[in-house]
C-alpha cells in the first residue's frame, strides 16, 4: 500500500528556526485526513499555535492567502511551489511507490526508441530510476524543463504541459489518473503510454472520447447569445486580462458578455446565472472534469474562439502560461 511522505521534521525545523508563534496549514483534499496529526506534531514540538485551512484546495495555484495573512508562516502541503508567495512554504508529497515494475510492464506498450518521460510532483524524485531502467533496455530517454508553474524536469500539471513538448517519438507518463496523459497527448499530438506505479495499470492513452465530449460542448454553444466569462480570484488562476479580452471578442461577435469573478467554480455556484454559455479562465480542469454537470455549456477560452469563428476546430486542453498571472 503506497503512502505519500510529508517531511514533518523539516516543517518543525522551519517553525523553530523562524521562531513562528502562529502556523497555518493547508492540505489538498487527498491529504486533509492527515491535518490533525501534523498540527499535533507541530504544537507538541514547537509550542506554536496552529490554524488549519478548511477551504477546498486543488493545486499550488490555490493558496489560502487569507489564512496566510493571519499567521507567521503557512505550510502548503502536497504541491510544488509556483514561485514566491511571501510567508507560504510548500511541502511536497512524495510517493513511496517504486515506478520501475510499472515501467517494466509498459515496455511492451512502447513502440519507439526515443521516449519522453513525464510525471507529477509525487513521482518526480524517481525519474532517474525510470531513465536508468529504460536506458539499460536500449531506449533513449528525454525529459523537458517545463514552465515556471512547475519545479522539476519532466513535471506536468493539469494546466501546463510544456515538459511534454520535447523531441521524442512517444511519451511515457508515470502517475495516476488519465487527465495529465490525455492533456499531454492533446498538447503534443504524440502517442502517450500511461503507467501507474500505485495500481500497476498500463495503457495507451486515447483522446477520442474527450474530443467527442468537447465537440458536443462546442456544438451546443454555437447558438449562445449571452456568455458568462468566469475569472478566478485564486492566486495562481487569475487571468483577468484574458477574461477582458474574451468579453471584447464576444461583443465583437454580437454576443452579450459579462465577467463573473469567483473563488471556487462549481456547477451549483453558477446555477442561478442565466447565461446561454460560460467560458472558464480559471482552472482548466473545471471545464473537463465537470463537463456534464453545468446547466449550460462550459467552454475553454480557445473553444470560445472556435464558437465565434476566430479559430479553426482544434481541441487541446487550456493551459495557463507563466506570463498571465
Ligand atoms: S490551475 Fe488547476 S490544473 Fe493548474 S495547478 Fe491549479 S488546480 Fe492544478
Coordinates of C-alpha atoms and ligand atoms in Angstrom, one line a residue:
X1 CA 0.0 0.0 0.0
X2 CA 1.5 3.3 -1.1
X3 CA 1.8 6.3 1.2
X4 CA 2.7 9.8 0.4
X5 CA 5.5 11.1 2.5
X6 CA 5.3 14.6 4.1
X7 CA 8.6 15.8 5.7
X8 CA 7.2 16.9 9.1
X9 CA 10.7 17.1 10.6
X10 CA 11.5 19.7 8.1
X11 CA 8.3 21.6 8.9
X12 CA 9.2 21.6 12.7
X13 CA 12.7 22.7 11.9
X14 CA 11.5 25.7 9.9
X15 CA 9.0 26.7 12.6
X16 CA 11.7 26.6 15.2
X17 CA 14.3 28.4 13.0
X18 CA 11.9 31.2 12.2
X19 CA 10.6 31.5 15.7
X20 CA 7.0 31.3 14.4
X21 CA 4.3 31.6 17.1
X22 CA 1.3 31.0 14.9
X23 CA 1.4 28.5 12.0
X24 CA -1.1 27.9 9.2
X25 CA -1.6 24.6 7.4
X26 CA -3.2 24.0 4.1
X27 CA -3.8 20.5 2.6
X28 CA -5.2 19.3 -0.7
X29 CA -8.3 17.2 -0.5
X30 CA -6.5 13.9 -0.5
X31 CA -4.2 14.8 2.4
X32 CA -6.7 16.6 4.7
X33 CA -7.1 13.4 6.8
X34 CA -3.5 13.9 8.0
X35 CA -4.1 17.5 9.2
X36 CA -4.9 16.7 12.8
X37 CA -1.7 14.6 13.3
X38 CA 0.5 17.3 11.6
X39 CA -1.0 20.0 13.7
X40 CA -0.4 18.0 16.9
X41 CA 3.2 17.3 16.0
X42 CA 3.9 21.0 15.4
X43 CA 2.2 22.1 18.6
X44 CA 3.9 19.5 20.7
X45 CA 7.4 20.1 19.3
X46 CA 7.4 23.8 18.9
X47 CA 4.8 25.3 21.2
X48 CA 3.4 27.3 18.2
X49 CA -0.4 27.6 17.8
X50 CA -1.7 26.0 14.6
X51 CA -4.6 27.1 12.3
X52 CA -5.8 24.7 9.6
X53 CA -7.4 25.9 6.3
X54 CA -10.8 24.2 5.8
X55 CA -11.2 25.6 2.3
X56 CA -11.0 23.3 -0.7
X57 CA -7.6 23.1 -2.3
X58 CA -6.7 21.5 -5.6
X59 CA -3.2 22.8 -6.5
X60 CA -0.3 25.2 -5.8
X61 CA -2.4 27.8 -7.7
X62 CA -4.8 27.7 -4.8
X63 CA -3.0 29.1 -1.7
X64 CA -5.3 30.2 1.1
X65 CA -4.0 33.8 1.2
X66 CA -6.5 34.9 3.9
X67 CA -5.1 32.3 6.3
X68 CA -1.5 33.2 5.3
X69 CA -2.2 36.8 6.4
X70 CA -3.3 35.6 9.8
X71 CA -0.2 33.5 10.6
X72 CA 3.6 34.0 10.9
X73 CA 4.2 31.1 8.4
X74 CA 1.9 28.9 6.4
X75 CA 2.7 25.4 5.1
X76 CA 1.0 24.4 1.9
X77 CA 1.2 20.6 1.5
X78 CA 1.2 18.3 -1.5
X79 CA 2.3 20.5 -4.3
X80 CA 5.5 22.1 -5.6
X81 CA 5.9 25.8 -5.5
X82 CA 4.7 28.1 -8.2
X83 CA 7.0 30.9 -7.2
X84 CA 7.4 33.2 -4.2
X85 CA 4.3 33.6 -2.2
X86 CA 5.5 35.6 0.8
X87 CA 5.3 33.6 4.1
X88 CA 4.0 30.4 2.3
X89 CA 6.3 27.3 2.4
X90 CA 5.5 24.4 0.0
X91 CA 5.9 20.9 1.4
X92 CA 5.6 18.4 -1.4
X93 CA 4.1 14.9 -1.0
X94 CA 6.4 12.2 -2.4
X95 CA 5.2 8.8 -3.2
X96 CA 7.0 5.7 -1.8
X97 CA 6.0 3.6 -4.8
X98 CA 8.7 2.2 -7.0
X99 CA 7.8 3.1 -10.6
X100 CA 10.1 0.5 -12.2
X101 CA 7.7 -2.5 -12.1
X102 CA 5.0 -0.4 -13.9
X103 CA 7.6 0.8 -16.4
X104 CA 8.7 -2.8 -17.0
X105 CA 5.1 -3.6 -17.8
X106 CA 4.9 -0.5 -20.0
X107 CA 7.9 -1.8 -22.1
X108 CA 5.6 -3.9 -24.3
X109 CA 3.4 -0.9 -25.0
X110 CA 6.2 1.4 -26.1
X111 CA 6.5 1.4 -29.8
X112 CA 9.6 3.5 -30.4
X113 CA 13.2 4.3 -29.4
X114 CA 13.3 7.8 -28.1
X115 CA 11.0 8.2 -25.1
X116 CA 9.9 11.4 -23.4
X117 CA 9.2 10.9 -19.7
X118 CA 6.6 13.0 -17.9
X119 CA 5.2 12.7 -14.4
X120 CA 3.6 14.6 -11.5
X121 CA 5.4 16.0 -8.5
X122 CA 4.6 12.9 -6.4
X123 CA 6.9 10.7 -8.6
X124 CA 9.4 13.3 -9.9
X125 CA 12.1 12.2 -7.5
X126 CA 12.1 8.7 -9.1
X127 CA 12.6 9.7 -12.7
X128 CA 16.3 8.8 -12.6
X129 CA 15.3 5.2 -11.7
X130 CA 12.9 5.1 -14.7
X131 CA 15.6 6.5 -17.0
X132 CA 18.2 4.0 -15.8
X133 CA 15.8 1.1 -16.3
X134 CA 14.8 2.1 -19.8
X135 CA 18.3 3.0 -21.0
X136 CA 19.6 -0.4 -19.9
X137 CA 16.9 -1.8 -22.3
X138 CA 18.2 0.3 -25.2
X139 CA 15.8 3.2 -25.1
X140 CA 16.9 6.9 -25.3
X141 CA 15.1 8.9 -22.6
X142 CA 14.5 12.7 -22.6
X143 CA 12.8 15.0 -20.1
X144 CA 11.6 18.5 -20.8
X145 CA 12.2 21.5 -18.5
X146 CA 8.5 22.6 -18.1
X147 CA 7.1 26.1 -17.5
X148 CA 7.7 28.3 -14.4
X149 CA 4.5 26.7 -12.9
X150 CA 6.4 23.5 -12.2
X151 CA 9.6 22.8 -10.4
X152 CA 11.1 19.6 -11.7
X153 CA 12.2 18.4 -15.2
X154 CA 9.5 16.2 -16.7
X155 CA 6.8 17.5 -14.3
X156 CA 3.4 18.3 -15.8
X157 CA 0.3 19.7 -14.1
X158 CA -3.2 19.9 -15.4
X159 CA -2.7 23.5 -16.7
X160 CA 0.8 23.2 -18.1
X161 CA 2.2 20.5 -20.5
X162 CA 5.4 22.3 -21.5
X163 CA 7.5 19.4 -20.2
X164 CA 5.8 17.1 -22.7
X165 CA 6.8 19.4 -25.7
X166 CA 10.1 17.7 -26.3
X167 CA 11.9 16.0 -29.1
X168 CA 10.8 12.4 -28.7
X169 CA 8.9 9.7 -30.6
X170 CA 6.4 9.0 -27.9
X171 CA 5.7 9.9 -24.2
X172 CA 5.7 7.7 -21.1
X173 CA 3.6 9.1 -18.2
X174 CA 4.4 7.9 -14.7
X175 CA 1.5 8.6 -12.4
X176 CA -2.1 8.1 -11.6
X177 CA -5.2 9.1 -13.5
X178 CA -5.7 9.9 -17.1
X179 CA -6.2 13.7 -17.1
X180 CA -2.4 14.5 -17.3
X181 CA -1.6 12.0 -20.1
X182 CA -4.7 12.9 -22.1
X183 CA -3.7 16.6 -21.8
X184 CA -0.1 15.7 -22.9
X185 CA -1.4 13.7 -25.9
X186 CA -3.7 16.6 -27.0
X187 CA -0.9 19.2 -26.4
X188 CA 1.7 17.4 -28.4
X189 CA -0.2 15.1 -30.8
X190 CA 2.1 12.3 -29.6
X191 CA 1.3 8.8 -28.6
X192 CA 1.3 8.5 -24.8
X193 CA 1.6 5.4 -22.7
X194 CA 0.4 5.9 -19.1
X195 CA 2.0 3.7 -16.3
X196 CA 0.6 3.9 -12.8
X197 CA 3.1 2.9 -10.1
X198 CA 0.3 2.5 -7.5
X199 CA -2.1 0.2 -9.4
X200 CA 0.4 -1.2 -11.9
X201 CA -2.1 -0.3 -14.6
X202 CA -0.6 0.5 -18.0
X203 CA -2.5 1.7 -21.1
X204 CA -2.1 3.6 -24.3
X205 CA -4.0 6.9 -23.8
X206 CA -7.0 7.5 -26.1
X207 CA -8.2 11.0 -26.7
X208 CA -11.2 10.3 -28.9
X209 CA -13.8 10.3 -26.0
X210 CA -12.6 13.6 -24.7
X211 CA -12.6 15.1 -28.2
X212 CA -16.1 13.9 -28.7
X213 CA -17.3 15.4 -25.5
X214 CA -15.6 18.7 -26.2
X215 CA -17.0 18.8 -29.7
X216 CA -20.5 18.3 -28.2
X217 CA -20.0 21.2 -25.8
X218 CA -18.8 23.4 -28.6
X219 CA -21.7 22.5 -30.8
X220 CA -24.2 23.2 -28.0
X221 CA -22.7 26.7 -27.5
X222 CA -22.9 27.7 -31.2
X223 CA -26.3 29.4 -30.7
X224 CA -25.4 31.1 -27.4
X225 CA -26.4 34.8 -27.4
X226 CA -25.1 35.5 -23.9
X227 CA -21.8 34.5 -22.4
X228 CA -20.7 34.4 -18.8
X229 CA -16.9 34.7 -18.5
X230 CA -15.5 33.1 -15.3
X231 CA -12.5 34.9 -13.8
X232 CA -10.9 33.4 -10.7
X233 CA -9.6 35.1 -7.6
X234 CA -7.3 32.2 -6.8
X235 CA -3.6 33.3 -6.6
X236 CA -2.4 31.0 -9.5
X237 CA -5.5 31.1 -11.6
X238 CA -6.1 34.8 -12.1
X239 CA -6.4 35.7 -15.7
X240 CA -8.4 38.9 -15.7
X241 CA -6.7 40.3 -18.8
X242 CA -7.8 37.2 -20.7
X243 CA -11.3 37.5 -19.3
X244 CA -11.5 41.1 -20.5
X245 CA -10.1 40.1 -24.0
X246 CA -12.8 37.4 -24.3
X247 CA -15.5 39.8 -23.3
X248 CA -14.5 42.2 -26.1
X249 CA -14.2 39.3 -28.5
X250 CA -17.7 38.1 -27.7
X251 CA -19.1 41.6 -28.0
X252 CA -17.4 42.0 -31.4
X253 CA -19.4 39.0 -32.5
X254 CA -22.7 40.5 -31.2
X255 CA -22.9 38.3 -28.0
X256 CA -23.8 39.8 -24.7
X257 CA -21.0 39.1 -22.3
X258 CA -20.2 39.7 -18.6
X259 CA -17.3 38.7 -16.4
X260 CA -18.2 36.7 -13.2
X261 CA -15.5 36.9 -10.6
X262 CA -15.4 34.0 -8.2
X263 CA -13.2 31.8 -6.0
X264 CA -14.5 28.2 -6.2
X265 CA -16.1 27.4 -9.5
X266 CA -18.8 24.7 -9.3
X267 CA -22.0 23.9 -11.2
X268 CA -24.0 24.8 -8.1
X269 CA -22.4 28.3 -7.8
X270 CA -23.4 29.1 -11.4
X271 CA -26.9 27.6 -11.3
X272 CA -28.7 30.9 -10.8
X273 CA -26.9 32.7 -13.6
X274 CA -28.9 32.7 -16.8
X275 CA -26.2 32.8 -19.5
X276 CA -26.5 30.6 -22.6
X277 CA -22.9 29.5 -22.2
X278 CA -19.9 30.1 -19.9
X279 CA -16.2 30.4 -20.6
X280 CA -13.8 29.4 -18.0
X281 CA -10.5 31.3 -17.4
X282 CA -9.9 29.6 -14.0
X283 CA -8.5 26.1 -13.6
X284 CA -8.7 24.3 -17.0
X285 CA -9.7 21.1 -15.3
X286 CA -13.1 22.5 -14.3
X287 CA -14.5 22.5 -17.8
X288 CA -13.2 19.0 -18.5
X289 CA -13.9 17.1 -15.2
X290 CA -17.3 18.7 -14.5
X291 CA -18.4 19.0 -18.2
X292 CA -21.7 17.2 -17.9
X293 CA -22.7 19.0 -14.6
X294 CA -23.0 22.6 -15.7
X295 CA -26.5 23.7 -16.8
X296 CA -25.1 25.5 -19.8
X297 CA -22.0 24.6 -22.0
X298 CA -18.7 25.5 -20.2
X299 CA -16.1 26.4 -22.8
X300 CA -12.4 26.9 -22.6
X301 CA -11.1 30.3 -24.0
X302 CA -9.9 28.6 -27.2
X303 CA -13.2 26.8 -27.6
X304 CA -15.0 30.2 -27.4
X305 CA -12.8 31.4 -30.3
X306 CA -13.9 28.3 -32.2
X307 CA -17.6 29.1 -31.5
X308 CA -17.1 32.7 -32.6
X309 CA -15.3 31.6 -35.8
X310 CA -12.0 33.1 -34.8
X311 CA -10.1 29.8 -34.6
X312 CA -10.0 26.5 -36.6
X313 CA -11.5 23.4 -35.0
X314 CA -8.6 22.1 -32.9
X315 CA -9.2 20.7 -29.5
X316 CA -6.5 20.9 -26.8
X317 CA -6.7 21.5 -23.1
X318 CA -6.5 25.1 -22.0
X319 CA -3.1 25.9 -20.4
X320 CA -2.1 28.7 -18.1
X321 CA 1.1 30.3 -19.2
X322 CA 3.6 31.8 -16.8
X323 CA 3.0 35.3 -18.1
X324 CA -0.6 35.6 -17.3
X325 CA -0.6 35.6 -13.5
Ligands
LIG1 S1 -5.0 25.7 -12.2 FE1 -5.9 23.6 -12.0 S2 -4.6 22.2 -13.1 FE2 -3.4 24.1 -12.7 S3 -2.3 23.7 -10.8 FE3 -4.3 24.7 -10.3 S4 -5.7 23.0 -9.8 FE4 -3.9 22.2 -11.0

